[in-house]
Coordinates of C-alpha atoms in Angstrom, one line a residue:
M1 CA 136.6 322.9 156.4
A2 CA 134.0 322.0 158.9
G3 CA 131.3 323.1 156.5
R4 CA 132.9 320.9 153.8
G5 CA 132.8 317.9 156.1
T6 CA 129.1 318.6 157.0
I7 CA 127.9 318.9 153.4
M8 CA 130.0 315.8 152.4
M9 CA 128.2 313.7 155.1
A10 CA 124.9 315.0 153.8
Y11 CA 125.7 314.0 150.2
G12 CA 127.1 310.7 151.2
L13 CA 123.9 309.7 153.2
T14 CA 121.7 310.9 150.3
G15 CA 123.6 308.6 147.9
V16 CA 122.8 305.7 150.2
M17 CA 119.2 306.8 150.2
N18 CA 119.3 306.9 146.4
A19 CA 120.6 303.4 146.3
L20 CA 117.8 302.1 148.5
W21 CA 115.4 303.4 145.9
G22 CA 117.2 302.7 142.6
A23 CA 119.0 299.4 143.3
T24 CA 115.8 297.9 144.8
L25 CA 113.8 298.6 141.7
P26 CA 114.4 295.2 140.0
A27 CA 113.2 293.4 143.2
T28 CA 110.3 295.7 143.6
D29 CA 109.4 295.1 139.9
A30 CA 109.6 291.3 140.6
R31 CA 107.5 291.6 143.9
L32 CA 104.6 293.5 142.4
E33 CA 104.9 292.3 138.7
L34 CA 105.1 295.9 137.4
G35 CA 106.5 295.4 134.0
P36 CA 108.1 298.2 131.9
G37 CA 104.8 300.2 131.5
R38 CA 104.0 300.5 135.2
L39 CA 107.7 301.0 135.9
G40 CA 107.6 304.0 133.7
G41 CA 104.5 305.2 135.4
L42 CA 106.2 304.8 138.7
L43 CA 109.1 306.9 137.5
M44 CA 106.8 309.6 136.1
A45 CA 104.9 309.7 139.5
L46 CA 108.3 310.4 141.3
A47 CA 109.1 313.0 138.7
V48 CA 105.8 314.8 139.1
G49 CA 106.2 315.0 142.8
A50 CA 109.8 316.4 142.5
L51 CA 108.9 318.9 139.9
V52 CA 106.1 320.2 142.0
A53 CA 108.3 320.6 145.1
M54 CA 111.5 322.1 143.5
P55 CA 110.1 325.6 142.8
V56 CA 108.7 325.6 146.3
A57 CA 112.0 324.7 147.7
G58 CA 113.6 327.7 146.1
R59 CA 111.1 330.0 147.8
L60 CA 111.5 328.2 151.2
A61 CA 115.2 328.5 151.0
E62 CA 114.9 332.3 150.5
R63 CA 112.7 332.5 153.5
W64 CA 114.3 330.0 155.7
T65 CA 117.8 329.7 154.3
G66 CA 119.1 326.6 152.5
R67 CA 120.6 325.4 155.8
R68 CA 117.2 325.2 157.6
L69 CA 115.6 323.7 154.5
L70 CA 118.3 320.9 154.5
R71 CA 117.9 320.1 158.3
I72 CA 114.1 319.5 157.7
C73 CA 113.9 317.7 154.5
A74 CA 116.9 315.4 154.6
P75 CA 115.5 313.1 157.4
A76 CA 112.0 313.5 156.0
A77 CA 113.2 312.2 152.7
A78 CA 114.8 309.2 154.3
L79 CA 111.5 308.3 156.0
G80 CA 109.7 308.7 152.6
L81 CA 111.4 305.4 151.5
A82 CA 109.1 303.6 153.9
G83 CA 106.1 304.4 151.6
P84 CA 107.4 302.2 148.6
A85 CA 108.6 299.6 151.1
L86 CA 105.1 299.2 152.6
A87 CA 103.2 299.4 149.3
A88 CA 101.1 296.3 148.7
T89 CA 99.8 297.2 145.3
A90 CA 101.0 299.1 142.2
E91 CA 98.5 301.8 143.0
T92 CA 99.7 302.5 146.5
L93 CA 103.2 302.3 145.2
M94 CA 102.4 305.2 142.7
I95 CA 101.0 307.3 145.5
S96 CA 104.0 306.8 147.8
A97 CA 106.3 307.6 144.7
V98 CA 104.7 311.0 144.4
V99 CA 105.3 311.8 148.0
L100 CA 108.9 310.5 147.9
G101 CA 109.5 312.5 144.8
M102 CA 108.3 315.7 146.6
L103 CA 110.7 315.0 149.4
F104 CA 113.6 314.2 147.0
G105 CA 112.8 317.5 145.1
L106 CA 113.2 319.6 148.3
L107 CA 116.3 317.7 149.3
N108 CA 118.0 318.2 145.9
V109 CA 117.5 321.9 145.9
A110 CA 118.7 322.2 149.5
L111 CA 121.8 320.2 148.7
S112 CA 122.7 322.3 145.7
L113 CA 122.3 325.6 147.7
Q114 CA 124.5 324.3 150.5
A115 CA 127.2 323.0 148.3
A116 CA 127.5 326.3 146.4
A117 CA 127.6 328.1 149.8
V118 CA 130.5 325.8 150.9
E119 CA 132.4 326.4 147.7
R120 CA 132.1 330.2 148.1
S121 CA 133.2 329.9 151.7
L122 CA 136.4 328.1 150.7
A123 CA 136.9 330.1 147.5
R124 CA 138.1 327.0 145.6
P125 CA 136.4 324.2 143.6
V126 CA 135.2 321.3 145.7
M127 CA 131.9 320.6 144.0
S128 CA 133.1 317.5 142.2
T129 CA 134.5 316.0 145.4
V130 CA 131.3 316.7 147.2
H131 CA 129.4 314.9 144.5
G132 CA 131.9 312.2 144.7
T133 CA 130.9 311.6 148.3
W134 CA 127.2 311.2 147.1
T135 CA 128.3 308.5 144.5
L136 CA 130.4 306.9 147.3
G137 CA 127.3 306.6 149.4
A138 CA 125.4 305.3 146.4
V139 CA 128.0 302.6 145.6
A140 CA 128.0 301.6 149.3
G141 CA 124.3 301.5 149.4
G142 CA 124.1 299.5 146.2
A143 CA 126.6 296.9 147.5
V144 CA 124.6 296.5 150.6
V145 CA 121.4 296.1 148.6
T146 CA 123.0 293.5 146.4
A147 CA 124.4 291.5 149.3
A148 CA 121.1 291.7 151.2
L149 CA 119.1 290.6 148.2
R150 CA 121.5 287.7 147.5
A151 CA 121.3 286.6 151.1
G152 CA 117.4 286.4 150.7
V153 CA 116.5 289.6 152.7
D154 CA 113.0 290.7 151.8
V155 CA 113.2 294.0 149.8
R156 CA 110.5 295.6 152.1
V157 CA 112.4 294.8 155.2
L158 CA 115.6 296.2 153.5
M159 CA 114.0 299.5 152.5
G160 CA 112.1 300.0 155.7
T161 CA 115.1 299.3 158.0
G162 CA 117.4 301.5 155.8
A163 CA 114.8 304.4 155.9
I164 CA 114.8 304.5 159.7
I165 CA 118.7 304.3 160.0
L166 CA 119.2 307.1 157.4
A167 CA 116.6 309.3 159.0
V168 CA 118.3 309.1 162.3
A169 CA 121.8 309.7 160.8
L170 CA 120.5 312.8 158.8
L171 CA 119.2 314.4 161.9
G172 CA 122.8 315.3 162.7
V173 CA 123.3 317.1 159.5
K174 CA 122.9 320.9 160.4
G175 CA 124.3 322.6 157.4
I176 CA 126.3 325.8 157.4
P177 CA 125.4 329.6 157.3
E178 CA 125.2 330.8 153.7
P179 CA 127.9 333.5 153.3
P180 CA 127.0 336.6 151.3
V181 CA 128.2 336.9 147.9
R182 CA 130.6 340.0 147.6
L183 CA 132.4 340.9 144.5
V184 CA 136.1 341.6 144.2
P185 CA 136.5 345.5 143.7
R186 CA 136.8 346.4 140.2
P187 CA 139.3 348.8 138.6
A188 CA 138.1 352.2 137.8
G189 CA 135.9 352.2 134.7
Q190 CA 135.5 348.5 134.5
A191 CA 131.9 347.5 134.2
R192 CA 130.5 344.7 136.5
P193 CA 129.7 341.6 134.7
A194 CA 126.1 341.0 134.4
P195 CA 124.5 337.8 136.1
P196 CA 123.9 334.9 133.5
R197 CA 121.0 335.8 131.2
P198 CA 117.8 333.6 131.3
G199 CA 118.7 332.0 128.1
V200 CA 122.1 331.0 129.4
M201 CA 120.5 329.7 132.6
V202 CA 118.1 327.5 130.6
M203 CA 120.9 326.1 128.5
L204 CA 123.0 325.3 131.7
G205 CA 119.8 323.6 132.9
V206 CA 119.7 321.6 129.7
V207 CA 123.3 320.5 130.0
G208 CA 122.7 319.5 133.7
A209 CA 119.5 317.7 132.6
A210 CA 121.6 315.8 130.0
A211 CA 123.9 314.5 132.7
F212 CA 121.0 313.6 135.1
I213 CA 119.1 311.7 132.4
T214 CA 122.1 309.6 131.6
E215 CA 122.6 309.0 135.4
G216 CA 118.9 308.4 135.8
A217 CA 118.9 305.9 133.1
A218 CA 121.5 304.0 135.0
T219 CA 119.8 304.3 138.4
D220 CA 116.3 303.3 137.1
W221 CA 117.0 301.1 134.0
A222 CA 120.4 299.6 134.0
G223 CA 119.3 296.7 136.4
V224 CA 116.0 296.2 134.4
H225 CA 118.0 296.2 131.1
A226 CA 120.3 293.5 132.6
T227 CA 117.4 291.4 133.6
R228 CA 114.8 291.8 131.0
V229 CA 117.0 292.3 128.0
L230 CA 120.2 290.4 128.8
G231 CA 118.8 287.7 130.9
A232 CA 120.6 288.3 134.2
D233 CA 119.1 287.5 137.6
P234 CA 117.9 290.5 139.9
A235 CA 121.0 290.4 142.1
T236 CA 123.2 290.9 139.0
G237 CA 120.9 293.7 137.9
S238 CA 121.8 295.5 141.1
L239 CA 125.5 294.9 140.4
V240 CA 125.2 296.8 137.1
Y241 CA 123.9 299.8 139.1
T242 CA 126.8 299.5 141.5
V243 CA 129.4 299.3 138.7
F244 CA 128.1 302.6 137.1
F245 CA 128.5 304.4 140.4
V246 CA 131.8 303.0 141.3
A247 CA 133.2 304.5 138.0
M248 CA 131.4 307.7 138.7
T249 CA 132.8 308.0 142.2
L250 CA 136.3 307.5 141.1
V251 CA 136.1 310.2 138.4
R252 CA 134.4 312.7 140.7
F253 CA 137.1 312.5 143.4
A254 CA 139.6 313.3 140.7
G255 CA 137.3 315.8 138.9
D256 CA 138.3 319.1 140.6
A257 CA 142.0 318.4 139.7
V258 CA 141.2 317.3 136.1
R259 CA 139.1 320.4 135.6
T260 CA 141.9 322.6 137.0
R261 CA 144.5 321.0 134.8
L262 CA 142.6 320.6 131.5
G263 CA 140.1 323.5 131.7
V264 CA 136.3 323.4 131.5
R265 CA 136.1 323.1 127.7
T266 CA 138.4 320.1 127.3
T267 CA 137.0 318.4 130.4
I268 CA 133.4 318.6 129.3
R269 CA 134.2 317.5 125.8
L270 CA 136.1 314.4 127.1
C271 CA 133.2 313.7 129.4
G272 CA 130.7 313.7 126.6
V273 CA 132.8 311.4 124.3
T274 CA 133.5 308.9 127.1
A275 CA 129.7 308.7 128.0
T276 CA 128.8 308.3 124.3
A277 CA 131.2 305.4 124.0
G278 CA 129.8 303.8 127.0
Y279 CA 126.2 303.9 125.8
G280 CA 127.4 302.5 122.5
L281 CA 128.6 299.4 124.5
V282 CA 125.3 299.1 126.4
L283 CA 123.3 299.2 123.1
L284 CA 125.7 296.6 121.6
A285 CA 125.3 294.3 124.5
G286 CA 121.7 293.6 123.5
V287 CA 122.5 292.4 120.0
L288 CA 125.6 290.3 120.6
P289 CA 125.3 286.8 119.5
F290 CA 126.9 285.3 122.7
G291 CA 125.8 284.0 126.0
T292 CA 124.4 286.0 128.9
A293 CA 127.7 286.3 130.7
A294 CA 129.4 288.0 127.7
R295 CA 126.4 290.3 127.1
V296 CA 126.3 291.4 130.7
G297 CA 130.1 291.9 130.7
C298 CA 129.8 294.1 127.7
A299 CA 126.9 296.1 129.3
L300 CA 129.0 296.5 132.7
A301 CA 131.8 298.0 130.6
G302 CA 129.4 300.4 128.9
W303 CA 127.8 301.4 132.1
A304 CA 131.1 302.1 133.7
L305 CA 132.3 304.4 130.8
A306 CA 128.9 306.2 130.9
G307 CA 129.3 306.7 134.7
A308 CA 132.9 308.0 134.2
G309 CA 131.9 310.3 131.4
M310 CA 128.9 312.0 133.2
A311 CA 130.6 312.2 136.5
V312 CA 131.7 315.8 136.5
V313 CA 129.1 317.5 134.2
W314 CA 126.7 318.6 136.8
P315 CA 129.3 319.5 139.4
I316 CA 130.9 321.8 136.9
V317 CA 127.6 323.4 136.0
A318 CA 126.7 324.0 139.7
S319 CA 130.1 325.3 140.5
L320 CA 130.3 327.7 137.6
L321 CA 126.9 329.1 138.4
G322 CA 127.6 329.5 142.0
A323 CA 130.8 331.2 141.3
A324 CA 129.5 333.5 138.6
D325 CA 126.4 334.6 140.5
G326 CA 125.5 332.7 143.7
A327 CA 121.9 333.9 143.9
A328 CA 119.7 331.3 145.5
R329 CA 116.8 331.9 143.0
R330 CA 119.0 331.4 139.9
L331 CA 120.8 328.5 141.3
S332 CA 117.6 327.0 142.3
A333 CA 116.1 327.5 138.8
V334 CA 118.9 325.8 137.1
T335 CA 118.8 323.0 139.7
T336 CA 115.1 322.5 139.0
I337 CA 115.6 322.4 135.3
S338 CA 118.5 319.9 135.5
Y339 CA 117.0 317.6 138.1
G340 CA 113.6 317.8 136.5
G341 CA 115.1 316.6 133.2
G342 CA 116.8 313.8 135.1
L343 CA 113.5 312.7 136.7
V344 CA 111.3 313.1 133.5
G345 CA 114.0 311.3 131.3
P346 CA 113.9 307.9 132.9
A347 CA 110.0 308.0 132.8
L348 CA 110.3 308.9 129.1
I349 CA 112.7 306.0 128.7
G350 CA 110.0 303.8 130.2
Y351 CA 107.4 305.1 127.8
V352 CA 109.5 304.4 124.8
A353 CA 110.4 301.0 126.2
T354 CA 106.7 300.2 126.4
T355 CA 105.7 301.4 122.9
A356 CA 109.0 300.0 121.3
T357 CA 111.8 298.4 123.2
L358 CA 114.0 299.2 126.1
P359 CA 117.3 299.2 123.9
L360 CA 115.7 301.7 121.6
A361 CA 114.7 303.8 124.6
L362 CA 118.3 303.9 125.7
V363 CA 119.2 305.8 122.5
I364 CA 117.9 308.9 124.3
P365 CA 120.6 309.1 126.9
A366 CA 123.2 308.1 124.3
A367 CA 122.1 311.1 122.2
L368 CA 122.2 313.5 125.1
A369 CA 125.8 312.3 125.9
L370 CA 126.7 313.2 122.3
L371 CA 125.0 316.5 122.8
V372 CA 127.2 317.2 125.9
A373 CA 130.4 316.4 123.9
T374 CA 129.4 318.8 121.0
A375 CA 127.5 321.7 122.4
A376 CA 128.3 322.0 126.1
P377 CA 131.9 322.9 126.0
H378 CA 131.5 326.4 124.4
L379 CA 128.7 327.3 126.7
L380 CA 130.3 326.3 129.9
N381 CA 133.7 327.9 128.9
A382 CA 131.8 331.2 128.5
V383 CA 130.2 330.9 131.9
S384 CA 133.6 329.9 133.3
V385 CA 135.1 333.3 132.0
S386 CA 132.2 335.1 133.6
A387 CA 132.8 333.4 136.9
T388 CA 136.4 334.7 137.1
H389 CA 134.9 338.3 137.4
H390 CA 132.6 337.3 140.3
R391 CA 135.3 335.8 142.7
P392 CA 134.3 336.5 146.2
V393 CA 136.3 339.0 148.4
G394 CA 139.0 337.2 150.3
A395 CA 139.5 334.4 147.9
T396 CA 143.1 335.3 147.3
A397 CA 143.8 335.5 150.9
S398 CA 142.2 332.2 151.6
R399 CA 144.5 330.5 149.2
R400 CA 147.6 332.1 150.6
T401 CA 146.7 331.0 154.1
S402 CA 145.6 327.5 153.2

């Protein structure tokens, strides 16, 4: 339980960190007059940095353990926010985004490895709740950003001060030792289930990427969509971001119980359908023949449904892979594919927004949500069946004594 509390604190503070980046983008856009094209380039720079660092993170975790990796990269990632805060031009902002992306990439892999270790230690699903703490931090951070911007606080002061506070707080996150994965003894003659095949791992990564792209679309483009397409002010743009993560937080804290009650297949299908409906409302908001308030209200409802729908997709993917295998290299590989898709996706949305329109670009996450609803249930159900054969030794006893 102490390990669970530690990783929940790490996820919560990382959620605040994400808010200091995502919820301030509309204000940074206005400060440096970036526009959709340079915003897309900024997000691509962040993605490149992260994708370079993630494979390195897997190797570092094998050498140092995920616990040590988390202790080093968590405060460093927080301090990395000072780069965008101090950037005086679009060019220096791009360079700082590459560095920040590398630090975020290391942190994301370290968090995934530690969360899987905690779940194996407890021998029960907690991944959705842990990620719920991340979104709770994102909601709190988004609310603070919105309030500060409305009060007239300069975005540079806000980001710089927040970076220092988070770095100090994350110095106290020590992580937990990663328990070895030991399988339940098999009856005589029963073959040991093989680890997930490379093709299955890639597909798991694609499902995770679909979830992260829809999440990244909200983080990086929901506010911009509200201001540039719907005519809202920057503070309202930050509110759209916050609404998305409020919905995601509520569903994530209920996610472990819902998954246990409905099963993996039904839960994932329901998630995809809900997110698809949400993006439908977001796209509808841009063409409604009403005033700004009504259009923003429609978009808010849509982003709330999208957040609720995608809330538990990645937690289920990470949980199933950790239970079915637990190897750091494979979990790191799927995490890299998933987070990589989530980083490249928003940048791709920016490219399409530049060459066409932002509403058209948002069709991309809408289509991926539909993919989750139709293709993911069977795949994740198969991995879930495999995971039951890799239950750690002592899991039954842990449940009896809890």
